Structures are given as structure tokens and as C-alpha cells.
Amino acid sequence: MQIRCSICGNWDWIARDAWSECSHCRLLVRDVNEVGAVARDIVARLESGMVDLERDPADRWTLDPAGLRNAAWRFGFEVKPIAVAPDAVRFPPDDSPARARSIPATSVPHQIGLGIMARPADAADIAAIATEFRDDFTRIVVLLDGTADDAVSLAARLPWIAVLHHPLAGDFAAQRNRVQDAMQTRWVLQIDTDERPDAALLGALGWLVAAADRDGLRSLGLPRRNLVDGVQSASYPDIQYRLNRSDIRFAGRVHERPVVPFVESSLALTGALEHRLDGARVRERTRIYEAMSTGAGRPEDEALLLAPFDSAAVR
């Protein structure tokens, strides 16, 4: 049994002297069996308006500045460093004790674009997404792996969105980059047609990108909640770097990723993308990805996707 982190849900812990470190969010704990109590302590400190682990260290956990921001955003707080030098990284991943003031985050307007990679066969899902989120994004762009006629037909059905077309040709990064180029917004949320931002993520987008701009961030990793045949799978948090500045480029034909310095990226753990799959498709996808690029099949991902979710541990 592998205990999940109470901040991000990850189950991979790295041994560091007398500590165990979450490999995702940077939380360090003395005993992974105490993560529930640790989370309550972190929230209490955030609610107090001040987290100063240099002057008031915790006995059973610690966070560096980048880790504290991860935790604060997860629990719905914005943070401001107590002291930071001009032009310095505001929340560095430097293992120093975190020191920050905190306030509850509130929803604010934004001008984020929504980008969608799709196939002509996904027209019903595209229409559902474009209708549901019409008022939530400044601009919606769909890039079809199809023909000009396919694009014209879809645009006629959904005149409030932009519809482009270009063959995928087995290169997911190149297709995502085309979406980035087409957006005309500073920030872009990219989703696939079987994904949806949940209500918590939608409500947080404005303050998340405002905080990211203050902190010099250009790429945010979002949790993805995988629902296989309607049941949440063990594959969580399944971080996807899909909320990015539009100047970010992706690399990797399969399992594409943004090319960005580590200090310009962060987890954004408020809400999640919901990803709906069927079991047969999960098994087929492993074969397809492996055929596209050796090693990309990731059979271990298939096993997690087909296992049921347990909020406490991966069993």
C-alpha cells in the first residue's frame, strides 16, 4: 500500500534523511501515515494569515517556498512572500523554510482562451463543450484533424468559435503548438474532447493566472481526474500542464509536454480536469501509443487507469 499525499494526491515518496518528500508537490513529512494531520496543520496556518517556517517550524512537516505555494493554491489561498529581493524568484524550489503571508483566494475575471484538439467525428462533443463554456472563456479555438470542408461545416454550426484544420500526423506537440499560435490570448487552457474543467477549476482560473503572472510563471500543471466507465480510477493526480502562456511551445510526439524552465512552472491544484474514458479505449490506447513511439504505451498507466480510486492510498 502506498499512502497518498494529502496536498496533491500523489503516492510516490522520496526518502530524504529523516524525511519523506512528495515527488510532486514538495511536501516533506516525518511520517507519511500522518499526512491527514499534516494537511490540517497547513490549512490552520494558512487561515491564520501567516506561514513562517523559519521562525516557527512545524515538528512533523516542512515546505520550501515553491511547496508552500502548491499547498496554498490547493487549499484555496493566495500567498505573498514575506521578503524577496528585487528580480528574485518569488517562490523558489530551494529547500529553504517557506515564509509567506496568505489570504483566501476569490474569483476574478480573466481573458483566458480555450483550445481544443479534435477530430471531425468529435463534433457532438465539440458542440457540447462550446455551448457549456461559451461564457467562461474569451475565445474558443478548435483545431480539427480534418479537412477544410470539415472545418467549414463545424464553424457553421458553432459561429461563436474559431475552427481551424490541420492533420495531426501522429505529432501531438506540433498540433498543440498550432492551437497555441491561434489563440490570440495571453493564457490558454487546452483540453481534449473527452475532458472538461470542473467547477472548482473554472472558478479559480482568474486568480490562478493573475498569481502566476505576479510570480513569473508561464506553465501550470493541473490535476486530471480520470473516470473510466464512469468510475474514478487510481490514476490521480495525473498532472497535465495544460494552462499555459500562449508563447509556450510543446515537445514530444506522444505524451507531449511544455518546454519551460522549472522555476517558471508550478502545480495548480485547485479543481481538476475531468477525463471520461471507457475501459476498451484505455486498452486500445496503450497499443496505439506504443505503435506511435516505442515506450509510449506505458502499460503501468493502463493498470492504474483500470484500478479503482482510493483517496487514502494506491493499493
C-alpha atoms as a PDB file:
ATOM      1  CA  MET A   1       0.000   0.000   0.000  1.00  0.00           C
ATOM      2  CA  GLN A   2       1.311   3.473  -0.951  1.00  0.00           C
ATOM      3  CA  ILE A   3      -0.092   6.395   1.054  1.00  0.00           C
ATOM      4  CA  ARG A   4      -1.282   9.386  -0.955  1.00  0.00           C
ATOM      5  CA  CYS A   5      -0.025  12.898  -0.236  1.00  0.00           C
ATOM      6  CA  SER A   6      -2.718  14.965   1.484  1.00  0.00           C
ATOM      7  CA  ILE A   7      -1.893  18.016  -0.635  1.00  0.00           C
ATOM      8  CA  CYS A   8      -1.720  16.667  -4.179  1.00  0.00           C
ATOM      9  CA  GLY A   9      -2.816  13.012  -4.006  1.00  0.00           C
ATOM     10  CA  ASN A  10       0.484  11.631  -5.316  1.00  0.00           C
ATOM     11  CA  TRP A  11       1.712   8.348  -3.802  1.00  0.00           C
ATOM     12  CA  ASP A  12       5.408   8.498  -4.781  1.00  0.00           C
ATOM     13  CA  TRP A  13       7.573   9.449  -1.780  1.00  0.00           C
ATOM     14  CA  ILE A  14      11.326  10.071  -1.886  1.00  0.00           C
ATOM     15  CA  ALA A  15      13.458   9.274   1.173  1.00  0.00           C
ATOM     16  CA  ARG A  16      15.490  12.318   2.291  1.00  0.00           C
ATOM     17  CA  ASP A  17      17.404  11.714   5.525  1.00  0.00           C
ATOM     18  CA  ALA A  18      14.732  11.700   8.266  1.00  0.00           C
ATOM     19  CA  TRP A  19      12.057  12.938   5.879  1.00  0.00           C
ATOM     20  CA  SER A  20       9.808  11.580   3.132  1.00  0.00           C
ATOM     21  CA  GLU A  21       9.284  14.034   0.269  1.00  0.00           C
ATOM     22  CA  CYS A  22       6.292  14.031  -2.080  1.00  0.00           C
ATOM     23  CA  SER A  23       7.791  13.854  -5.562  1.00  0.00           C
ATOM     24  CA  HIS A  24       5.017  16.087  -6.934  1.00  0.00           C
ATOM     25  CA  CYS A  25       4.240  18.969  -4.556  1.00  0.00           C
ATOM     26  CA  ARG A  26       7.450  19.090  -2.422  1.00  0.00           C
ATOM     27  CA  LEU A  27       5.769  18.379   0.935  1.00  0.00           C
ATOM     28  CA  LEU A  28       8.218  16.814   3.406  1.00  0.00           C
ATOM     29  CA  VAL A  29       6.863  14.770   6.321  1.00  0.00           C
ATOM     30  CA  ARG A  30       8.424  12.784   9.138  1.00  0.00           C
ATOM     31  CA  ASP A  31       5.828  10.016   8.836  1.00  0.00           C
ATOM     32  CA  VAL A  32       3.649   9.504   5.749  1.00  0.00           C
ATOM     33  CA  ASN A  33       0.995   7.935   7.969  1.00  0.00           C
ATOM     34  CA  GLU A  34       0.389  11.399   9.466  1.00  0.00           C
ATOM     35  CA  VAL A  35      -0.438  13.207   6.207  1.00  0.00           C
ATOM     36  CA  GLY A  36      -4.040  13.884   7.253  1.00  0.00           C
ATOM     37  CA  ALA A  37      -2.977  15.711  10.412  1.00  0.00           C
ATOM     38  CA  VAL A  38      -0.271  17.491   8.439  1.00  0.00           C
ATOM     39  CA  ALA A  39      -2.833  18.863   5.981  1.00  0.00           C
ATOM     40  CA  ARG A  40      -4.991  20.163   8.830  1.00  0.00           C
ATOM     41  CA  ASP A  41      -1.983  21.927  10.341  1.00  0.00           C
ATOM     42  CA  ILE A  42      -1.056  23.520   6.999  1.00  0.00           C
ATOM     43  CA  VAL A  43      -4.613  24.792   6.493  1.00  0.00           C
ATOM     44  CA  ALA A  44      -4.695  26.229  10.028  1.00  0.00           C
ATOM     45  CA  ARG A  45      -1.502  28.172   9.357  1.00  0.00           C
ATOM     46  CA  LEU A  46      -2.823  29.463   6.033  1.00  0.00           C
ATOM     47  CA  GLU A  47      -6.051  30.533   7.741  1.00  0.00           C
ATOM     48  CA  SER A  48      -4.005  32.490  10.296  1.00  0.00           C
ATOM     49  CA  GLY A  49      -2.664  34.705   7.511  1.00  0.00           C
ATOM     50  CA  MET A  50       0.987  33.825   8.053  1.00  0.00           C
ATOM     51  CA  VAL A  51       3.204  30.796   7.415  1.00  0.00           C
ATOM     52  CA  ASP A  52       6.741  31.353   8.687  1.00  0.00           C
ATOM     53  CA  LEU A  53       8.563  28.039   8.898  1.00  0.00           C
ATOM     54  CA  GLU A  54      11.875  29.756   9.601  1.00  0.00           C
ATOM     55  CA  ARG A  55      10.727  31.353  12.863  1.00  0.00           C
ATOM     56  CA  ASP A  56       8.030  28.816  13.707  1.00  0.00           C
ATOM     57  CA  PRO A  57       8.931  25.425  12.188  1.00  0.00           C
ATOM     58  CA  ALA A  58       6.498  22.515  12.306  1.00  0.00           C
ATOM     59  CA  ASP A  59       7.565  19.315  14.057  1.00  0.00           C
ATOM     60  CA  ARG A  60       6.336  16.762  11.537  1.00  0.00           C
ATOM     61  CA  TRP A  61       6.358  18.569   8.173  1.00  0.00           C
ATOM     62  CA  THR A  62       8.009  21.357   6.217  1.00  0.00           C
ATOM     63  CA  LEU A  63       7.676  23.112   2.870  1.00  0.00           C
ATOM     64  CA  ASP A  64      10.013  25.260   0.832  1.00  0.00           C
ATOM     65  CA  PRO A  65       8.603  28.391  -0.872  1.00  0.00           C
ATOM     66  CA  ALA A  66       7.542  26.588  -4.062  1.00  0.00           C
ATOM     67  CA  GLY A  67       5.991  23.805  -1.998  1.00  0.00           C
ATOM     68  CA  LEU A  68       4.047  26.278   0.127  1.00  0.00           C
ATOM     69  CA  ARG A  69       2.570  27.878  -2.975  1.00  0.00           C
ATOM     70  CA  ASN A  70       1.492  24.413  -4.156  1.00  0.00           C
ATOM     71  CA  ALA A  71      -0.214  23.783  -0.823  1.00  0.00           C
ATOM     72  CA  ALA A  72      -1.772  27.236  -0.601  1.00  0.00           C
ATOM     73  CA  TRP A  73      -3.315  27.031  -4.062  1.00  0.00           C
ATOM     74  CA  ARG A  74      -4.563  23.505  -3.309  1.00  0.00           C
ATOM     75  CA  PHE A  75      -6.481  24.777  -0.280  1.00  0.00           C
ATOM     76  CA  GLY A  76      -7.741  27.974  -1.938  1.00  0.00           C
ATOM     77  CA  PHE A  77      -5.284  30.583  -0.660  1.00  0.00           C
ATOM     78  CA  GLU A  78      -3.097  33.147  -2.370  1.00  0.00           C
ATOM     79  CA  VAL A  79       0.354  33.732  -0.890  1.00  0.00           C
ATOM     80  CA  LYS A  80       2.827  36.604  -0.920  1.00  0.00           C
ATOM     81  CA  PRO A  81       6.454  36.125   0.196  1.00  0.00           C
ATOM     82  CA  ILE A  82       7.333  37.932   3.419  1.00  0.00           C
ATOM     83  CA  ALA A  83      10.630  39.068   1.937  1.00  0.00           C
ATOM     84  CA  VAL A  84      12.001  38.780  -1.593  1.00  0.00           C
ATOM     85  CA  ALA A  85      14.887  40.544  -3.304  1.00  0.00           C
ATOM     86  CA  PRO A  86      14.191  42.614  -6.434  1.00  0.00           C
ATOM     87  CA  ASP A  87      14.118  40.480  -9.584  1.00  0.00           C
ATOM     88  CA  ALA A  88      14.456  37.286  -7.493  1.00  0.00           C
ATOM     89  CA  VAL A  89      12.228  34.224  -7.887  1.00  0.00           C
ATOM     90  CA  ARG A  90       9.298  34.842  -5.533  1.00  0.00           C
ATOM     91  CA  PHE A  91       8.751  31.204  -4.533  1.00  0.00           C
ATOM     92  CA  PRO A  92      11.954  29.309  -5.314  1.00  0.00           C
ATOM     93  CA  PRO A  93      12.227  25.496  -5.138  1.00  0.00           C
ATOM     94  CA  ASP A  94      15.297  25.827  -2.927  1.00  0.00           C
ATOM     95  CA  ASP A  95      14.586  23.694   0.185  1.00  0.00           C
ATOM     96  CA  SER A  96      14.611  26.767   2.447  1.00  0.00           C
ATOM     97  CA  PRO A  97      11.816  27.141   5.045  1.00  0.00           C
ATOM     98  CA  ALA A  98       8.821  28.874   3.482  1.00  0.00           C
ATOM     99  CA  ARG A  99       7.845  32.343   4.688  1.00  0.00           C
ATOM    100  CA  ALA A 100       4.675  33.931   3.298  1.00  0.00           C
ATOM    101  CA  ARG A 101       1.510  35.820   4.097  1.00  0.00           C
ATOM    102  CA  SER A 102      -1.750  34.210   2.991  1.00  0.00           C
ATOM    103  CA  ILE A 103      -5.285  35.322   2.137  1.00  0.00           C
ATOM    104  CA  PRO A 104      -8.281  33.332   0.878  1.00  0.00           C
ATOM    105  CA  ALA A 105      -8.446  33.402  -2.914  1.00  0.00           C
ATOM    106  CA  THR A 106     -11.516  34.881  -4.610  1.00  0.00           C
ATOM    107  CA  SER A 107     -12.761  34.504  -8.175  1.00  0.00           C
ATOM    108  CA  VAL A 108     -11.742  37.312 -10.537  1.00  0.00           C
ATOM    109  CA  PRO A 109     -12.460  37.934 -14.245  1.00  0.00           C
ATOM    110  CA  HIS A 110      -9.967  36.685 -16.793  1.00  0.00           C
ATOM    111  CA  GLN A 111      -9.267  36.664 -20.524  1.00  0.00           C
ATOM    112  CA  ILE A 112      -8.158  33.054 -20.947  1.00  0.00           C
ATOM    113  CA  GLY A 113      -8.702  31.237 -24.221  1.00  0.00           C
ATOM    114  CA  LEU A 114      -9.929  27.649 -24.510  1.00  0.00           C
ATOM    115  CA  GLY A 115      -8.170  25.493 -27.105  1.00  0.00           C
ATOM    116  CA  ILE A 116      -9.416  22.083 -28.244  1.00  0.00           C
ATOM    117  CA  MET A 117      -7.725  19.478 -30.444  1.00  0.00           C
ATOM    118  CA  ALA A 118     -10.310  17.254 -32.085  1.00  0.00           C
ATOM    119  CA  ARG A 119     -11.397  15.034 -34.963  1.00  0.00           C
ATOM    120  CA  PRO A 120     -14.426  15.602 -37.204  1.00  0.00           C
ATOM    121  CA  ALA A 121     -16.037  12.567 -35.524  1.00  0.00           C
ATOM    122  CA  ASP A 122     -15.954  14.530 -32.221  1.00  0.00           C
ATOM    123  CA  ALA A 123     -18.445  17.129 -33.481  1.00  0.00           C
ATOM    124  CA  ALA A 124     -21.070  16.338 -30.825  1.00  0.00           C
ATOM    125  CA  ASP A 125     -18.535  16.699 -28.008  1.00  0.00           C
ATOM    126  CA  ILE A 126     -17.168  19.910 -29.516  1.00  0.00           C
ATOM    127  CA  ALA A 127     -20.678  21.361 -29.657  1.00  0.00           C
ATOM    128  CA  ALA A 128     -21.307  20.376 -26.039  1.00  0.00           C
ATOM    129  CA  ILE A 129     -18.053  21.980 -24.857  1.00  0.00           C
ATOM    130  CA  ALA A 130     -18.526  25.141 -26.925  1.00  0.00           C
ATOM    131  CA  THR A 131     -22.055  25.554 -25.597  1.00  0.00           C
ATOM    132  CA  GLU A 132     -21.304  24.761 -21.950  1.00  0.00           C
ATOM    133  CA  PHE A 133     -18.255  27.019 -21.721  1.00  0.00           C
ATOM    134  CA  ARG A 134     -19.304  29.745 -24.160  1.00  0.00           C
ATOM    135  CA  ASP A 135     -19.371  32.418 -21.444  1.00  0.00           C
ATOM    136  CA  ASP A 136     -16.380  31.151 -19.460  1.00  0.00           C
ATOM    137  CA  PHE A 137     -13.594  31.939 -21.938  1.00  0.00           C
ATOM    138  CA  THR A 138     -12.628  34.957 -24.017  1.00  0.00           C
ATOM    139  CA  ARG A 139     -12.087  32.868 -27.145  1.00  0.00           C
ATOM    140  CA  ILE A 140     -12.628  29.231 -28.087  1.00  0.00           C
ATOM    141  CA  VAL A 141     -10.487  27.692 -30.824  1.00  0.00           C
ATOM    142  CA  VAL A 142     -10.925  24.190 -32.233  1.00  0.00           C
ATOM    143  CA  LEU A 143      -8.199  22.584 -34.341  1.00  0.00           C
ATOM    144  CA  LEU A 144      -9.566  19.690 -36.364  1.00  0.00           C
ATOM    145  CA  ASP A 145      -7.526  16.764 -37.594  1.00  0.00           C
ATOM    146  CA  GLY A 146      -9.606  17.001 -40.746  1.00  0.00           C
ATOM    147  CA  THR A 147     -10.305  18.830 -43.989  1.00  0.00           C
ATOM    148  CA  ALA A 148     -11.269  22.382 -44.868  1.00  0.00           C
ATOM    149  CA  ASP A 149     -14.818  21.155 -45.545  1.00  0.00           C
ATOM    150  CA  ASP A 150     -14.949  19.614 -42.065  1.00  0.00           C
ATOM    151  CA  ALA A 151     -13.912  22.947 -40.547  1.00  0.00           C
ATOM    152  CA  VAL A 152     -16.425  24.964 -42.558  1.00  0.00           C
ATOM    153  CA  SER A 153     -19.241  22.610 -41.593  1.00  0.00           C
ATOM    154  CA  LEU A 154     -18.417  22.787 -37.879  1.00  0.00           C
ATOM    155  CA  ALA A 155     -17.973  26.574 -37.917  1.00  0.00           C
ATOM    156  CA  ALA A 156     -21.431  26.937 -39.469  1.00  0.00           C
ATOM    157  CA  ARG A 157     -22.922  25.010 -36.524  1.00  0.00           C
ATOM    158  CA  LEU A 158     -20.963  26.973 -33.897  1.00  0.00           C
ATOM    159  CA  PRO A 159     -20.420  30.503 -35.242  1.00  0.00           C
ATOM    160  CA  TRP A 160     -19.093  31.886 -31.931  1.00  0.00           C
ATOM    161  CA  ILE A 161     -15.938  29.720 -32.051  1.00  0.00           C
ATOM    162  CA  ALA A 162     -12.933  29.653 -34.384  1.00  0.00           C
ATOM    163  CA  VAL A 163     -12.435  26.384 -36.268  1.00  0.00           C
ATOM    164  CA  LEU A 164      -9.128  25.542 -37.957  1.00  0.00           C
ATOM    165  CA  HIS A 165      -7.901  22.344 -39.574  1.00  0.00           C
ATOM    166  CA  HIS A 166      -4.554  20.574 -39.894  1.00  0.00           C
ATOM    167  CA  PRO A 167      -3.655  16.874 -39.992  1.00  0.00           C
ATOM    168  CA  LEU A 168      -2.405  15.522 -36.648  1.00  0.00           C
ATOM    169  CA  ALA A 169       0.082  13.244 -38.441  1.00  0.00           C
ATOM    170  CA  GLY A 170       0.922  11.483 -35.182  1.00  0.00           C
ATOM    171  CA  ASP A 171       2.536  14.577 -33.618  1.00  0.00           C
ATOM    172  CA  PHE A 172       0.588  15.832 -30.605  1.00  0.00           C
ATOM    173  CA  ALA A 173       3.121  18.541 -29.670  1.00  0.00           C
ATOM    174  CA  ALA A 174       3.041  20.114 -33.116  1.00  0.00           C
ATOM    175  CA  GLN A 175      -0.769  20.156 -33.025  1.00  0.00           C
ATOM    176  CA  ARG A 176      -0.823  21.766 -29.564  1.00  0.00           C
ATOM    177  CA  ASN A 177       1.618  24.398 -30.807  1.00  0.00           C
ATOM    178  CA  ARG A 178      -0.745  25.233 -33.656  1.00  0.00           C
ATOM    179  CA  VAL A 179      -3.502  25.773 -31.107  1.00  0.00           C
ATOM    180  CA  GLN A 180      -1.180  27.997 -29.041  1.00  0.00           C
ATOM    181  CA  ASP A 181      -0.434  30.115 -32.117  1.00  0.00           C
ATOM    182  CA  ALA A 182      -4.112  30.511 -32.977  1.00  0.00           C
ATOM    183  CA  MET A 183      -5.386  31.626 -29.572  1.00  0.00           C
ATOM    184  CA  GLN A 184      -4.685  35.401 -29.505  1.00  0.00           C
ATOM    185  CA  THR A 185      -4.926  35.375 -25.693  1.00  0.00           C
ATOM    186  CA  ARG A 186      -2.159  35.651 -23.086  1.00  0.00           C
ATOM    187  CA  TRP A 187      -3.165  32.401 -21.353  1.00  0.00           C
ATOM    188  CA  VAL A 188      -4.592  29.235 -22.892  1.00  0.00           C
ATOM    189  CA  LEU A 189      -6.350  26.243 -21.355  1.00  0.00           C
ATOM    190  CA  GLN A 190      -6.039  23.289 -23.726  1.00  0.00           C
ATOM    191  CA  ILE A 191      -8.379  20.311 -23.396  1.00  0.00           C
ATOM    192  CA  ASP A 192      -9.298  17.282 -25.452  1.00  0.00           C
ATOM    193  CA  THR A 193     -12.899  16.496 -26.357  1.00  0.00           C
ATOM    194  CA  ASP A 194     -13.203  13.887 -23.586  1.00  0.00           C
ATOM    195  CA  GLU A 195     -12.060  16.395 -20.936  1.00  0.00           C
ATOM    196  CA  ARG A 196     -13.879  19.139 -19.033  1.00  0.00           C
ATOM    197  CA  PRO A 197     -12.660  21.659 -16.410  1.00  0.00           C
ATOM    198  CA  ASP A 198     -14.649  21.086 -13.224  1.00  0.00           C
ATOM    199  CA  ALA A 199     -16.462  23.888 -11.387  1.00  0.00           C
ATOM    200  CA  ALA A 200     -13.660  24.450  -8.877  1.00  0.00           C
ATOM    201  CA  LEU A 201     -11.081  24.879 -11.634  1.00  0.00           C
ATOM    202  CA  LEU A 202     -13.354  27.197 -13.623  1.00  0.00           C
ATOM    203  CA  GLY A 203     -13.861  29.381 -10.571  1.00  0.00           C
ATOM    204  CA  ALA A 204     -10.128  29.556  -9.859  1.00  0.00           C
ATOM    205  CA  LEU A 205      -8.779  30.291 -13.348  1.00  0.00           C
ATOM    206  CA  GLY A 206      -8.771  34.063 -12.959  1.00  0.00           C
ATOM    207  CA  TRP A 207      -6.880  34.249  -9.693  1.00  0.00           C
ATOM    208  CA  LEU A 208      -4.551  31.422 -10.702  1.00  0.00           C
ATOM    209  CA  VAL A 209      -3.270  33.174 -13.830  1.00  0.00           C
ATOM    210  CA  ALA A 210      -3.111  36.541 -12.014  1.00  0.00           C
ATOM    211  CA  ALA A 211      -0.964  34.920  -9.303  1.00  0.00           C
ATOM    212  CA  ALA A 212       1.111  33.153 -11.957  1.00  0.00           C
ATOM    213  CA  ASP A 213       1.813  36.465 -13.701  1.00  0.00           C
ATOM    214  CA  ARG A 214       2.916  38.028 -10.396  1.00  0.00           C
ATOM    215  CA  ASP A 215       5.225  35.083  -9.731  1.00  0.00           C
ATOM    216  CA  GLY A 216       6.740  34.954 -13.210  1.00  0.00           C
ATOM    217  CA  LEU A 217       5.144  31.613 -14.077  1.00  0.00           C
ATOM    218  CA  ARG A 218       4.290  30.566 -17.627  1.00  0.00           C
ATOM    219  CA  SER A 219       3.050  26.974 -17.278  1.00  0.00           C
ATOM    220  CA  LEU A 220       0.650  25.459 -14.731  1.00  0.00           C
ATOM    221  CA  GLY A 221       0.093  21.739 -14.114  1.00  0.00           C
ATOM    222  CA  LEU A 222      -3.498  20.721 -13.415  1.00  0.00           C
ATOM    223  CA  PRO A 223      -4.737  17.522 -11.761  1.00  0.00           C
ATOM    224  CA  ARG A 224      -6.737  15.264 -14.061  1.00  0.00           C
ATOM    225  CA  ARG A 225      -9.477  13.086 -12.614  1.00  0.00           C
ATOM    226  CA  ASN A 226      -9.827  10.012 -14.839  1.00  0.00           C
ATOM    227  CA  LEU A 227     -13.288   8.440 -14.924  1.00  0.00           C
ATOM    228  CA  VAL A 228     -13.184   5.039 -16.622  1.00  0.00           C
ATOM    229  CA  ASP A 229     -16.630   3.672 -17.436  1.00  0.00           C
ATOM    230  CA  GLY A 230     -17.940   6.338 -15.059  1.00  0.00           C
ATOM    231  CA  VAL A 231     -15.773   5.293 -12.092  1.00  0.00           C
ATOM    232  CA  GLN A 232     -12.819   7.377 -10.872  1.00  0.00           C
ATOM    233  CA  SER A 233      -9.593   5.491 -11.434  1.00  0.00           C
ATOM    234  CA  ALA A 234      -6.466   5.229  -9.303  1.00  0.00           C
ATOM    235  CA  SER A 235      -4.609   7.346 -11.855  1.00  0.00           C
ATOM    236  CA  TYR A 236      -4.658  10.620  -9.920  1.00  0.00           C
ATOM    237  CA  PRO A 237      -3.432  13.373  -9.785  1.00  0.00           C
ATOM    238  CA  ASP A 238      -2.202  12.622 -13.357  1.00  0.00           C
ATOM    239  CA  ILE A 239      -0.806  16.166 -13.689  1.00  0.00           C
ATOM    240  CA  GLN A 240      -1.313  17.789 -17.091  1.00  0.00           C
ATOM    241  CA  TYR A 241       0.459  21.047 -17.976  1.00  0.00           C
ATOM    242  CA  ARG A 242      -2.439  22.464 -19.945  1.00  0.00           C
ATOM    243  CA  LEU A 243      -2.783  26.009 -18.586  1.00  0.00           C
ATOM    244  CA  ASN A 244      -0.006  27.892 -20.318  1.00  0.00           C
ATOM    245  CA  ARG A 245       1.023  31.240 -21.651  1.00  0.00           C
ATOM    246  CA  SER A 246       0.335  31.261 -25.384  1.00  0.00           C
ATOM    247  CA  ASP A 247       4.034  31.684 -26.178  1.00  0.00           C
ATOM    248  CA  ILE A 248       4.863  28.298 -24.629  1.00  0.00           C
ATOM    249  CA  ARG A 249       5.900  25.527 -27.048  1.00  0.00           C
ATOM    250  CA  PHE A 250       5.243  21.811 -26.568  1.00  0.00           C
ATOM    251  CA  ALA A 251       7.659  18.968 -27.370  1.00  0.00           C
ATOM    252  CA  GLY A 252       7.147  15.206 -27.770  1.00  0.00           C
ATOM    253  CA  ARG A 253       5.138  13.482 -30.477  1.00  0.00           C
ATOM    254  CA  VAL A 254       3.315  11.451 -27.801  1.00  0.00           C
ATOM    255  CA  HIS A 255       2.873  12.440 -24.120  1.00  0.00           C
ATOM    256  CA  GLU A 256       3.737  15.997 -25.143  1.00  0.00           C
ATOM    257  CA  ARG A 257       4.990  18.469 -22.559  1.00  0.00           C
ATOM    258  CA  PRO A 258       5.648  22.219 -22.429  1.00  0.00           C
ATOM    259  CA  VAL A 259       9.222  23.405 -22.857  1.00  0.00           C
ATOM    260  CA  VAL A 260       9.732  25.789 -19.939  1.00  0.00           C
ATOM    261  CA  PRO A 261      12.328  26.321 -17.185  1.00  0.00           C
ATOM    262  CA  PHE A 262      11.285  24.564 -13.980  1.00  0.00           C
ATOM    263  CA  VAL A 263      11.120  27.815 -11.968  1.00  0.00           C
ATOM    264  CA  GLU A 264       8.601  29.193 -14.491  1.00  0.00           C
ATOM    265  CA  SER A 265       6.172  26.324 -13.880  1.00  0.00           C
ATOM    266  CA  SER A 266       4.052  25.286 -10.922  1.00  0.00           C
ATOM    267  CA  LEU A 267       1.320  22.922  -9.892  1.00  0.00           C
ATOM    268  CA  ALA A 268      -2.145  24.477  -9.714  1.00  0.00           C
ATOM    269  CA  LEU A 269      -4.091  22.028  -7.572  1.00  0.00           C
ATOM    270  CA  THR A 270      -7.420  23.856  -7.251  1.00  0.00           C
ATOM    271  CA  GLY A 271     -10.057  21.764  -9.029  1.00  0.00           C
ATOM    272  CA  ALA A 272      -9.238  19.381 -11.858  1.00  0.00           C
ATOM    273  CA  LEU A 273      -9.809  18.385 -15.445  1.00  0.00           C
ATOM    274  CA  GLU A 274     -12.367  15.593 -15.650  1.00  0.00           C
ATOM    275  CA  HIS A 275     -11.403  12.949 -18.220  1.00  0.00           C
ATOM    276  CA  ARG A 276     -14.035  10.432 -19.293  1.00  0.00           C
ATOM    277  CA  LEU A 277     -12.819   7.155 -20.819  1.00  0.00           C
ATOM    278  CA  ASP A 278     -14.149   3.698 -21.479  1.00  0.00           C
ATOM    279  CA  GLY A 279     -12.172   0.641 -20.482  1.00  0.00           C
ATOM    280  CA  ALA A 280     -11.896  -0.710 -24.006  1.00  0.00           C
ATOM    281  CA  ARG A 281     -10.468   2.589 -25.211  1.00  0.00           C
ATOM    282  CA  VAL A 282      -7.887   2.565 -22.402  1.00  0.00           C
ATOM    283  CA  ARG A 283      -6.592  -0.816 -23.532  1.00  0.00           C
ATOM    284  CA  GLU A 284      -6.604   0.192 -27.187  1.00  0.00           C
ATOM    285  CA  ARG A 285      -4.817   3.474 -26.454  1.00  0.00           C
ATOM    286  CA  THR A 286      -1.853   1.614 -24.912  1.00  0.00           C
ATOM    287  CA  ARG A 287      -1.383  -0.299 -28.155  1.00  0.00           C
ATOM    288  CA  ILE A 288      -1.806   2.788 -30.360  1.00  0.00           C
ATOM    289  CA  TYR A 289       0.672   4.929 -28.385  1.00  0.00           C
ATOM    290  CA  GLU A 290       3.267   2.162 -28.371  1.00  0.00           C
ATOM    291  CA  ALA A 291       2.948   1.870 -32.145  1.00  0.00           C
ATOM    292  CA  MET A 292       3.461   5.640 -32.479  1.00  0.00           C
ATOM    293  CA  SER A 293       6.593   5.754 -30.303  1.00  0.00           C
ATOM    294  CA  THR A 294       8.462   2.920 -28.571  1.00  0.00           C
ATOM    295  CA  GLY A 295       7.881   3.093 -24.812  1.00  0.00           C
ATOM    296  CA  ALA A 296       4.950   5.499 -25.133  1.00  0.00           C
ATOM    297  CA  GLY A 297       2.419   2.750 -24.465  1.00  0.00           C
ATOM    298  CA  ARG A 298       3.143   2.872 -20.726  1.00  0.00           C
ATOM    299  CA  PRO A 299       1.383  -0.322 -19.582  1.00  0.00           C
ATOM    300  CA  GLU A 300       1.733   0.874 -15.986  1.00  0.00           C
ATOM    301  CA  ASP A 301      -0.587   3.785 -16.870  1.00  0.00           C
ATOM    302  CA  GLU A 302      -3.171   1.317 -18.166  1.00  0.00           C
ATOM    303  CA  ALA A 303      -3.038  -0.649 -14.906  1.00  0.00           C
ATOM    304  CA  LEU A 304      -3.670   2.500 -12.848  1.00  0.00           C
ATOM    305  CA  LEU A 305      -6.472   3.670 -15.116  1.00  0.00           C
ATOM    306  CA  LEU A 306      -8.255   0.338 -14.739  1.00  0.00           C
ATOM    307  CA  ALA A 307      -7.875   0.237 -10.928  1.00  0.00           C
ATOM    308  CA  PRO A 308     -10.461   1.986  -8.687  1.00  0.00           C
ATOM    309  CA  PHE A 309      -9.570   5.221  -6.884  1.00  0.00           C
ATOM    310  CA  ASP A 310      -8.883   5.208  -3.147  1.00  0.00           C
ATOM    311  CA  SER A 311      -8.435   8.687  -1.632  1.00  0.00           C
ATOM    312  CA  ALA A 312      -6.041   7.392   1.041  1.00  0.00           C
ATOM    313  CA  ALA A 313      -3.663   5.146  -0.883  1.00  0.00           C
ATOM    314  CA  VAL A 314      -2.799   3.203  -4.006  1.00  0.00           C
ATOM    315  CA  ARG A 315      -3.333  -0.424  -3.051  1.00  0.00           C
END
